[in-house]
mmCIF file of C-alpha atoms in Angstrom:
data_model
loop_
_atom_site.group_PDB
_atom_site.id
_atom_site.type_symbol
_atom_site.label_atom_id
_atom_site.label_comp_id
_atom_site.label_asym_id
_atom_site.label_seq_id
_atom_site.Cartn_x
_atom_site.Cartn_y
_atom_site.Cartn_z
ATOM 1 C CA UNK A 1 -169.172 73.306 4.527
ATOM 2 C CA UNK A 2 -170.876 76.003 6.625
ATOM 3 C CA UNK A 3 -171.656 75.950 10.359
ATOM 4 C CA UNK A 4 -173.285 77.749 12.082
ATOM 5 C CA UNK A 5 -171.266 77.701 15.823
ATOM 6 C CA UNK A 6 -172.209 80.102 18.422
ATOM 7 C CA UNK A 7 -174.218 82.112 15.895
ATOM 8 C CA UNK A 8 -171.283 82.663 13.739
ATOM 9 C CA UNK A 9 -171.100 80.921 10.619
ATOM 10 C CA UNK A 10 -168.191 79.222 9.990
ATOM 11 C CA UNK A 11 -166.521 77.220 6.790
ATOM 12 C CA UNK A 12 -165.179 74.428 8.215
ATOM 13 C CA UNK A 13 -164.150 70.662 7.534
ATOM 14 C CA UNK A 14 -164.736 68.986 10.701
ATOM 15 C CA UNK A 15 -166.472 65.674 10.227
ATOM 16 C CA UNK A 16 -168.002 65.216 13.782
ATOM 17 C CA UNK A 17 -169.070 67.609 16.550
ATOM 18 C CA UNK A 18 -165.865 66.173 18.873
ATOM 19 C CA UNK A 19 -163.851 67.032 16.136
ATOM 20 C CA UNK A 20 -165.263 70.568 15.431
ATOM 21 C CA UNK A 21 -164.309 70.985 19.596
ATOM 22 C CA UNK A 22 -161.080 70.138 18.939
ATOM 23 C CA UNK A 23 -159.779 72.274 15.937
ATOM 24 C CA UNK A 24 -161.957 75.101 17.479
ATOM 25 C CA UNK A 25 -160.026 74.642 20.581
ATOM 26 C CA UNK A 26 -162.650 74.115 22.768
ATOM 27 C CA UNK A 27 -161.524 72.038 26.130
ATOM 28 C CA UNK A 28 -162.877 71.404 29.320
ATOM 29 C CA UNK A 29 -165.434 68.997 31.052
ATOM 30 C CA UNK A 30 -167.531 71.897 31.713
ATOM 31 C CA UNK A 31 -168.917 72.810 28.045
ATOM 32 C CA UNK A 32 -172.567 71.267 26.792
ATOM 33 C CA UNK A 33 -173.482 71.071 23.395
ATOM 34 C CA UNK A 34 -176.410 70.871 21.610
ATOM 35 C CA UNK A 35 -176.653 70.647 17.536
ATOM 36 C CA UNK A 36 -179.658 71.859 15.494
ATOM 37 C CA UNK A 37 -181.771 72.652 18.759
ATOM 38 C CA UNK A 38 -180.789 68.933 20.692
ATOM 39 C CA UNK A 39 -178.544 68.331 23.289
ATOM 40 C CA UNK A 40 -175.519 66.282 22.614
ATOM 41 C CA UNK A 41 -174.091 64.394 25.170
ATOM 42 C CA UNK A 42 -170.437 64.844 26.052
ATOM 43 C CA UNK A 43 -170.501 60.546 25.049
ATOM 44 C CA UNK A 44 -171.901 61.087 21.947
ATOM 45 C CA UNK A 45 -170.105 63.837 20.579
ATOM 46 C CA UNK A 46 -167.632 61.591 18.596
ATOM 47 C CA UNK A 47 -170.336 59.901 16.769
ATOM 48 C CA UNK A 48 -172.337 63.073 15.827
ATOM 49 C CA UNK A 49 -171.902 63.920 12.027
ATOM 50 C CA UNK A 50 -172.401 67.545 11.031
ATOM 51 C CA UNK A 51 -174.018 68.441 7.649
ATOM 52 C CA UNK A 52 -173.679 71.902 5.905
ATOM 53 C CA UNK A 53 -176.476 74.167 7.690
ATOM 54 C CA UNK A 54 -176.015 72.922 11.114
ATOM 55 C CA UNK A 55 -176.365 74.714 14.096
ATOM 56 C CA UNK A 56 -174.160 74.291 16.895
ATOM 57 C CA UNK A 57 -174.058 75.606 20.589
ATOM 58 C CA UNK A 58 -171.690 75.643 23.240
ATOM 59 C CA UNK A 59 -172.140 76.997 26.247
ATOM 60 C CA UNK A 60 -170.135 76.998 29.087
ATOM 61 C CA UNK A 61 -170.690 78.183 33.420
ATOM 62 C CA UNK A 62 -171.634 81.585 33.741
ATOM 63 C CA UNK A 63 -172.663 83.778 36.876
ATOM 64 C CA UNK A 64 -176.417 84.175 37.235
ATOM 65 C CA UNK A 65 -179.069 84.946 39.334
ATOM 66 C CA UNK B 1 -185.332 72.954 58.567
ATOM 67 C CA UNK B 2 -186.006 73.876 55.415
ATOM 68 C CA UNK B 3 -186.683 70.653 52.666
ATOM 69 C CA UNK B 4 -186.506 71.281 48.586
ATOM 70 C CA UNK B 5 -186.952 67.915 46.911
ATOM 71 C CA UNK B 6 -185.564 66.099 49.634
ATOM 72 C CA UNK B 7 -182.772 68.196 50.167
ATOM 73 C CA UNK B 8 -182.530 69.647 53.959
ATOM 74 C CA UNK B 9 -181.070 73.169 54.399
ATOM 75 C CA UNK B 10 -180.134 74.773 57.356
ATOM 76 C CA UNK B 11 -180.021 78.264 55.440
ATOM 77 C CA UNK B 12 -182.905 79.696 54.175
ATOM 78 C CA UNK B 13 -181.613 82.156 52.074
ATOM 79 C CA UNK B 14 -180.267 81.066 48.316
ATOM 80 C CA UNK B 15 -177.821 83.436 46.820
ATOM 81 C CA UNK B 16 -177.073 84.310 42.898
ATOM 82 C CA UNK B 17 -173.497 84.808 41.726
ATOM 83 C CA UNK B 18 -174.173 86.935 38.859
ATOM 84 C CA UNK B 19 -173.057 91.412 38.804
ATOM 85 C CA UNK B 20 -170.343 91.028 41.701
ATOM 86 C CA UNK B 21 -167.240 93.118 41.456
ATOM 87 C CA UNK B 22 -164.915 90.174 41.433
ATOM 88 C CA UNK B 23 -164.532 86.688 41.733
ATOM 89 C CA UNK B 24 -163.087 87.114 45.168
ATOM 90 C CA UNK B 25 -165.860 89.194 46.401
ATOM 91 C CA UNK B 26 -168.760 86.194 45.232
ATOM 92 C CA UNK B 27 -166.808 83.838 47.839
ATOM 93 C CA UNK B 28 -166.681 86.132 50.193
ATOM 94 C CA UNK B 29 -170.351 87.282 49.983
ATOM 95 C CA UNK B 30 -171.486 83.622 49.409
ATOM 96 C CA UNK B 31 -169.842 82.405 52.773
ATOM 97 C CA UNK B 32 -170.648 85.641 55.038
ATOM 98 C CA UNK B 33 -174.718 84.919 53.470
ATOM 99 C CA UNK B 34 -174.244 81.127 54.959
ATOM 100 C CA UNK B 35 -176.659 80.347 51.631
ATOM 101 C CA UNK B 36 -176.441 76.479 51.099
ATOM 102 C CA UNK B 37 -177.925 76.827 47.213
ATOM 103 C CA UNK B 38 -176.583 79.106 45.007
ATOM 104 C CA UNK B 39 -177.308 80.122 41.281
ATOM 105 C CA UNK B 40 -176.072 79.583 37.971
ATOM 106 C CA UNK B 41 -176.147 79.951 34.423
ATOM 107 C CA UNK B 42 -175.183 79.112 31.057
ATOM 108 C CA UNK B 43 -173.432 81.147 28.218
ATOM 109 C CA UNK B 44 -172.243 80.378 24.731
ATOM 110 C CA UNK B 45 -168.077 80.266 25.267
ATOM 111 C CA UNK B 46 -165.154 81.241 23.012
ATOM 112 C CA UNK B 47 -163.822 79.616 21.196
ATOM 113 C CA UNK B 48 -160.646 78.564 23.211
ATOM 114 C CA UNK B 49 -161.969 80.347 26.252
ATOM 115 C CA UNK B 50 -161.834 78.886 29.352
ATOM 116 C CA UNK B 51 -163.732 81.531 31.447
ATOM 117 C CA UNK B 52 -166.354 79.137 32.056
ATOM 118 C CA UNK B 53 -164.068 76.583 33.212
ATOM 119 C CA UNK B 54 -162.478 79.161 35.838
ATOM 120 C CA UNK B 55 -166.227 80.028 37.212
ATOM 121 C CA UNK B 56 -167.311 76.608 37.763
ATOM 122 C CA UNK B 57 -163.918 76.022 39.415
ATOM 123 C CA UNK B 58 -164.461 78.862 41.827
ATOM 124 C CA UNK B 59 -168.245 77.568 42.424
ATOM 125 C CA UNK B 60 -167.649 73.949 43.368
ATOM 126 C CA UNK B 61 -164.729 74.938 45.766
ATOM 127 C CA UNK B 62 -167.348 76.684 47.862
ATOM 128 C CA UNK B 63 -169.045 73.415 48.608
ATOM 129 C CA UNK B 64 -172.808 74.357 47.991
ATOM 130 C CA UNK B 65 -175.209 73.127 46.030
ATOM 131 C CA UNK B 66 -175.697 74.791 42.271
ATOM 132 C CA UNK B 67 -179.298 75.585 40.755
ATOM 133 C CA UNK B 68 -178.775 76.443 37.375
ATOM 134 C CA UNK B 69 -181.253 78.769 35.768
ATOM 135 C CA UNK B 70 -182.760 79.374 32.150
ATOM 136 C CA UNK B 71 -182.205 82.903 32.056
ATOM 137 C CA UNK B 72 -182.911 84.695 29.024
ATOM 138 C CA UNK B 73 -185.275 81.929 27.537
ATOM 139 C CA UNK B 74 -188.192 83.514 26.228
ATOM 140 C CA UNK B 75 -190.177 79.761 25.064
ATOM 141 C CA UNK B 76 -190.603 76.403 26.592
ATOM 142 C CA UNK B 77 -188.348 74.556 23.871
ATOM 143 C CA UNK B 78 -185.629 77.160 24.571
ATOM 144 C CA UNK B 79 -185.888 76.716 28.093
ATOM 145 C CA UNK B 80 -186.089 73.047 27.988
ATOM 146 C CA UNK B 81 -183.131 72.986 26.149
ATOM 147 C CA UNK B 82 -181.336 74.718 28.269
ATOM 148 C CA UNK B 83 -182.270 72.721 31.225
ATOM 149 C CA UNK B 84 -180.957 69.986 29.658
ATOM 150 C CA UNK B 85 -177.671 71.311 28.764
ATOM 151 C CA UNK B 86 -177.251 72.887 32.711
ATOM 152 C CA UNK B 87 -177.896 69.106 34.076
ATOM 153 C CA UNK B 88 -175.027 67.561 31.407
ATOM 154 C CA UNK B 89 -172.742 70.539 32.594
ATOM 155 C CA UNK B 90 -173.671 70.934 36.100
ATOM 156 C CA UNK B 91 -174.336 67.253 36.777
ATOM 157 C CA UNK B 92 -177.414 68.365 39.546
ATOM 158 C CA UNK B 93 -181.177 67.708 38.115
ATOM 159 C CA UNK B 94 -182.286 70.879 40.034
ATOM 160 C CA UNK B 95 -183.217 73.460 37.436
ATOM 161 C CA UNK B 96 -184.450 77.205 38.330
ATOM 162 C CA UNK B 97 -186.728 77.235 35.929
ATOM 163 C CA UNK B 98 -187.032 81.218 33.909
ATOM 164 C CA UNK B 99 -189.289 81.601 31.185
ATOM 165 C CA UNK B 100 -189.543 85.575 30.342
ATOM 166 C CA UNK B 101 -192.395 86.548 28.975
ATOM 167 C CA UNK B 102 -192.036 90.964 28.752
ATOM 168 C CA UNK B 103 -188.621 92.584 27.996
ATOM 169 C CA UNK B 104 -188.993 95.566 30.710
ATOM 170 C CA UNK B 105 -190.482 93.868 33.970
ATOM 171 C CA UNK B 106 -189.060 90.478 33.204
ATOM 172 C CA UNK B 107 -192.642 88.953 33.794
ATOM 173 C CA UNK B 108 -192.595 85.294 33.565
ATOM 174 C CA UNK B 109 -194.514 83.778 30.664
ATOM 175 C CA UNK B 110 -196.678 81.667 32.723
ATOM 176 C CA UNK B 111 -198.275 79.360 29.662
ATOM 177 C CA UNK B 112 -194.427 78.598 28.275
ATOM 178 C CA UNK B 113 -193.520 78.277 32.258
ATOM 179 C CA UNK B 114 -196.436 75.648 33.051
ATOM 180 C CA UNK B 115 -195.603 73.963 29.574
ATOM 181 C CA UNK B 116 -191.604 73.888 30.099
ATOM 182 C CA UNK B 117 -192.342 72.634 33.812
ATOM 183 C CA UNK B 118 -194.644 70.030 32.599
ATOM 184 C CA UNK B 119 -192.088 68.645 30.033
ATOM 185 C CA UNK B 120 -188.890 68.709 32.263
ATOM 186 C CA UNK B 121 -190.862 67.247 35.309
ATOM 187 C CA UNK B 122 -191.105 64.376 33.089
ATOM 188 C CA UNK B 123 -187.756 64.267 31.693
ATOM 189 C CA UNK B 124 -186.677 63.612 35.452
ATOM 190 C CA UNK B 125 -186.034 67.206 36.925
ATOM 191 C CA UNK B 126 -187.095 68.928 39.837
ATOM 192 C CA UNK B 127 -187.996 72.026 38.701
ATOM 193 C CA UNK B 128 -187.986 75.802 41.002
ATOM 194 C CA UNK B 129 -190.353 77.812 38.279
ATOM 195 C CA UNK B 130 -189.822 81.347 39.050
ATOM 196 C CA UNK B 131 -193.237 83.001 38.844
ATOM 197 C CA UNK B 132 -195.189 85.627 39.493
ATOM 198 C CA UNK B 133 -197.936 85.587 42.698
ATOM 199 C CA UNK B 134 -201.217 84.420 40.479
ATOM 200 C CA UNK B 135 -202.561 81.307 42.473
ATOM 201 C CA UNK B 136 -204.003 79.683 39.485
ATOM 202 C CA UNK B 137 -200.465 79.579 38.059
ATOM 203 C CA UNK B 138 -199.703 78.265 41.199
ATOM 204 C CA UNK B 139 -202.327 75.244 40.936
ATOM 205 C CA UNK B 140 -200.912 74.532 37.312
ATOM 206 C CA UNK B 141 -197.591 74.247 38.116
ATOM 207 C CA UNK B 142 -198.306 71.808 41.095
ATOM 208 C CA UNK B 143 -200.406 69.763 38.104
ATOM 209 C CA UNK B 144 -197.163 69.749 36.143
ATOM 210 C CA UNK B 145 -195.134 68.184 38.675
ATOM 211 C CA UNK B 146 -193.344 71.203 40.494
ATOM 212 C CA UNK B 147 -192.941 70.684 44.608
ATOM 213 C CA UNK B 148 -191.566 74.323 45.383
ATOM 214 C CA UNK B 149 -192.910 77.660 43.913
ATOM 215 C CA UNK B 150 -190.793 80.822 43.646
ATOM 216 C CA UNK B 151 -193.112 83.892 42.699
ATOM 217 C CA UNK B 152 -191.602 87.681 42.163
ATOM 218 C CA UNK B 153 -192.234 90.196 44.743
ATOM 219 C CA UNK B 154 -191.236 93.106 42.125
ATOM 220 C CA UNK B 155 -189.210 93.034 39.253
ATOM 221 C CA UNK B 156 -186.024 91.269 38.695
ATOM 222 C CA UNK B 157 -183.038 93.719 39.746
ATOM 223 C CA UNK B 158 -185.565 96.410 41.022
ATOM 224 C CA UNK B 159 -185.243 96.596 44.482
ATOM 225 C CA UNK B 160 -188.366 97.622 45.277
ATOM 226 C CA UNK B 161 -189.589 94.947 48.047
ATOM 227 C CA UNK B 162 -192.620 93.421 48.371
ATOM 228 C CA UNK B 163 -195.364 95.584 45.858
ATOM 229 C CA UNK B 164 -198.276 93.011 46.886
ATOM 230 C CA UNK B 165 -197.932 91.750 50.075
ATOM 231 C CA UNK B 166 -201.632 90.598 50.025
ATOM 232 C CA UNK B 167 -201.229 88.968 47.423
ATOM 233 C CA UNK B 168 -198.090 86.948 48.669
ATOM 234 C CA UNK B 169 -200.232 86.143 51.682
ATOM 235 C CA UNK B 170 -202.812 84.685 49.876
ATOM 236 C CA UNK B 171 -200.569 82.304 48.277
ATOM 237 C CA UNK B 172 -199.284 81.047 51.166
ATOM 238 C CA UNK B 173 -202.822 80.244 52.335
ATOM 239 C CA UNK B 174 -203.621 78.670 49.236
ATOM 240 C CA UNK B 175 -200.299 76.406 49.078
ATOM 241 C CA UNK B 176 -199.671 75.452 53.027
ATOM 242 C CA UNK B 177 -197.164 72.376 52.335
ATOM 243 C CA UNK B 178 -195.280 73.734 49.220
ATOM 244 C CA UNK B 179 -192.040 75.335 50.048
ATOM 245 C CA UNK B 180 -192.634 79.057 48.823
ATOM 246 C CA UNK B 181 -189.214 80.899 47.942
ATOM 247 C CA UNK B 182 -189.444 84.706 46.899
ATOM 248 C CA UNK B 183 -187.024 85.160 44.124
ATOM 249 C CA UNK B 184 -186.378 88.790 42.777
ATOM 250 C CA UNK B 185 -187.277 91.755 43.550
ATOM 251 C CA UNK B 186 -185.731 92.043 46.936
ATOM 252 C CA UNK B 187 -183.328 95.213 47.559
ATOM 253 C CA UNK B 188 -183.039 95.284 51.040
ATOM 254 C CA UNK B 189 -182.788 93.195 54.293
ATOM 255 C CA UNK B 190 -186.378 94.500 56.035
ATOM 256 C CA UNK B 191 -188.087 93.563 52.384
ATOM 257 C CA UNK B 192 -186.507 89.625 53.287
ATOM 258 C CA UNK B 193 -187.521 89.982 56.963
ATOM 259 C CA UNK B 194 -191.151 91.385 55.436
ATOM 260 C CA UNK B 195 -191.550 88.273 53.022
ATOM 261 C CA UNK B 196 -190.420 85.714 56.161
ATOM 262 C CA UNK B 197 -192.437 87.265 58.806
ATOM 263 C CA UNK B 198 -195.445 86.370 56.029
ATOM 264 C CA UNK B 199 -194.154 82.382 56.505
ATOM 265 C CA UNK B 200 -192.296 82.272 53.209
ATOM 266 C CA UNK B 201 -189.838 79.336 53.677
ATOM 267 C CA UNK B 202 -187.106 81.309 51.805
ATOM 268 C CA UNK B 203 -185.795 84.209 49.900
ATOM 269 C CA UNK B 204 -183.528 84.348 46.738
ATOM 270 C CA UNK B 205 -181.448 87.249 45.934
ATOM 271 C CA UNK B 206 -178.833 88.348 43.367
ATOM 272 C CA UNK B 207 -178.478 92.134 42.697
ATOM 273 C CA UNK B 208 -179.110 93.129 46.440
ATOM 274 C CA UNK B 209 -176.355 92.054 47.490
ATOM 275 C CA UNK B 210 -173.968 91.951 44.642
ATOM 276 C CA UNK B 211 -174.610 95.729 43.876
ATOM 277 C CA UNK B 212 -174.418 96.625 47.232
ATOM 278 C CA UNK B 213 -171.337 98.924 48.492
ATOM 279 C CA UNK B 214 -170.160 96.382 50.752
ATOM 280 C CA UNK B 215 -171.564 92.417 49.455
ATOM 281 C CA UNK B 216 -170.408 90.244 51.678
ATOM 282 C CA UNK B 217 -171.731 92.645 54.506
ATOM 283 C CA UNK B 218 -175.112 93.242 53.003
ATOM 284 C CA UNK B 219 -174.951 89.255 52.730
ATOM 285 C CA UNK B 220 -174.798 88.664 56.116
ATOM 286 C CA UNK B 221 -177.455 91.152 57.212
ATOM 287 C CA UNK B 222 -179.847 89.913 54.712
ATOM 288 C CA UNK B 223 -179.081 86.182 56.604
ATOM 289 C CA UNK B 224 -179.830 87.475 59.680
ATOM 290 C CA UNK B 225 -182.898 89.522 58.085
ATOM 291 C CA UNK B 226 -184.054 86.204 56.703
ATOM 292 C CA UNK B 227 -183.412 84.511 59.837
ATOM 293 C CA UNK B 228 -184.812 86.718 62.154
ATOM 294 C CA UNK B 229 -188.315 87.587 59.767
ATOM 295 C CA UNK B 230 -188.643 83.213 59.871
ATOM 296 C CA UNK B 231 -188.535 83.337 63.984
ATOM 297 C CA UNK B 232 -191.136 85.906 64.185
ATOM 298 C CA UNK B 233 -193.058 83.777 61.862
ATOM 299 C CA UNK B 234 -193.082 81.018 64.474
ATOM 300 C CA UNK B 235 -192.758 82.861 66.906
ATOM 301 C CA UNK B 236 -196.540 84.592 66.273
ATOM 302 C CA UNK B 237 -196.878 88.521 65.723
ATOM 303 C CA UNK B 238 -199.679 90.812 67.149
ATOM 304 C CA UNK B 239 -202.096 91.767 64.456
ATOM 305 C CA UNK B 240 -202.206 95.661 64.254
ATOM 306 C CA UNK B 241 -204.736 97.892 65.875
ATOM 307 C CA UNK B 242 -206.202 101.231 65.611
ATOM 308 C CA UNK B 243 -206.225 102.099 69.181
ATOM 309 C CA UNK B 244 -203.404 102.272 71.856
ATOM 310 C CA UNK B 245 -203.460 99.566 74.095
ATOM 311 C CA UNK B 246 -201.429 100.150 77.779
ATOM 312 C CA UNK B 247 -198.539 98.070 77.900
ATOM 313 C CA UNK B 248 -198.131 98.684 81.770
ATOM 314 C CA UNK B 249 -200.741 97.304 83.921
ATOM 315 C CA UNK B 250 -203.548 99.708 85.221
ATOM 316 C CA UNK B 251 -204.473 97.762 88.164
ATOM 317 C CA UNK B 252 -203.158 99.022 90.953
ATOM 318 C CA UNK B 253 -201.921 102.165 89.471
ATOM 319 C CA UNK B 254 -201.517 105.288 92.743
ATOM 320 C CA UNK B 255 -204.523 107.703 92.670
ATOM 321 C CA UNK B 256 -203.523 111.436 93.363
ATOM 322 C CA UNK B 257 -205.981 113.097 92.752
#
């Protein structure tokens, strides 16, 4: 299916947003996502399903002002 | 001392992290400014990147406290949003609350600001809406629940100082008990000690001090800038006059002629 991850769209197989982390190889305590314009906490992440379509951020500690 | 939601600070100057040369230099210029809040932001990451993970790193060894921002956000859902993913990363329910509103001055969008504020204030947050000097703004976000205001004295990154200093004044008149932080437009020390000596609790800075020749210097002479512009506050200045008044006594002065 396609997903849309950072703005990128992407064909992936990943059945829940803690396993799209993992083949993407995101890691860290420090990321926060959000799916389709709502956050998703870093407890829930496992039982998030992803459709086709979805939109997925995540963002991690940047400098700013 | 200076009080922000319950939070006392012996520094009242708040420093961004963002444009420094290196990660080595932020430290240094953080700890030279003796800022006890510093800012932050978020940023989509790589995949497999873990240059987020390095920066946070760096930022919680210094031992401050972090106000995330919603830089870039141009609505209230975006900025809300946002919010919300800075308090799961960042674990702080401060937010520096940015809602832009004009690409080339970086003008707040003060409807989306007052409507974001109003919505996070209820979703628990204590929000720092950067915004511009307009006093009915001012009022509204108050109404939505904000206890400290943080209006522009120029543009974001301009350096030009204070452009209305009347204006300023007036809204520290009209809001006596709210903390009052000038955020942006700040380029050099006198412009802090300016904004201070009008009885602004504190200043925030970035680009001042991160584009500077020498940051970590030009942090520690806008702290004592800040510092010294809040003791003349208190400590009462003359108004200014026309006319020269004689600073040594007259009375008893020798008559030669």
């Amino acid at each position: 299916m396609n997903l849309i991850v950072n703005g990128e769209t992407q064909v992936l197989d990943t059945a829940t947003l803690a396993d799209l982390l993992q083949v993407l190889e995101y890691e860290g305590d420090w990321l926060a996502t959000a799916v389709n314009g709502d956050l998703v906490h870093r407890e829930d992440r496992a039982d998030t399903h992803l459709a086709d379509g979805d939109k997925i951020e995540i963002l991690s500690p940047m400098q700013g002002g | 001392m200076l009080k922000l939601y319950d939070t006392e600070l012996s520094s009242r100057l708040l420093l961004g992290t963002a444009r420094y040369p290196s990660p080595a230099v932020l430290s240094e210029a953080v700890k030279c400014s003796g800022a006890g809040i510093v800012t932050v932001s978020l940023r989509r990451e790589t995949s497999g990147g873990k240059t987020g993970g390095a920066f946070f790193e760096l930022i919680r060894e210094l031992g401050v406290r972090i106000l995330p921002n919603t830089a870039g956000c141009h609505s209230a859902s975006e900025a809300v949003l946002t919010a919300k993913m800075a308090r799961e990363v960042f674990g702080t329910n401060w937010i520096k609350l940015e809602v832009i509103g004009h690409h080339d001055s970086l003008q707040p969008d003060v409807f989306e600001l007052v409507e974001a504020a109003r919505i996070l204030t209820d979703e628990g947050f204590d929000v720092f809406p950067y915004t511009t000097d307009d006093l009915i703004v001012g009022e509204k976000l108050l109404a939505a629940g904000c206890r400290v205001l943080m209006p522009w004295c120029a543009p974001i990154g301009s350096a030009a100082g204070p452009r209305n200093p009347s204006a300023l004044t007036a809204m520290r008149a009209a809001f006596p008990d709210i903390p009052l932080i000038v955020d942006a437009g700040l380029g050099r020390p006198s412009h802090a000690a300016t904004v201070m000596e009008l009885g602004y609790d504190a200043v925030l800075l970035n680009t001042a001090v991160a584009m500077a020749g020498d940051p970590p210097a030009m942090a520690e002479a806008f702290a004592k800038a800040t510092d010294a512009g809040r003791l003349a506050y208190l400590a009462g200045m003359l108004e200014p006059r026309d006319m020269a008044v004689p600073s040594t006594p007259v009375i008893g002065k020798a008559v030669f002629s």
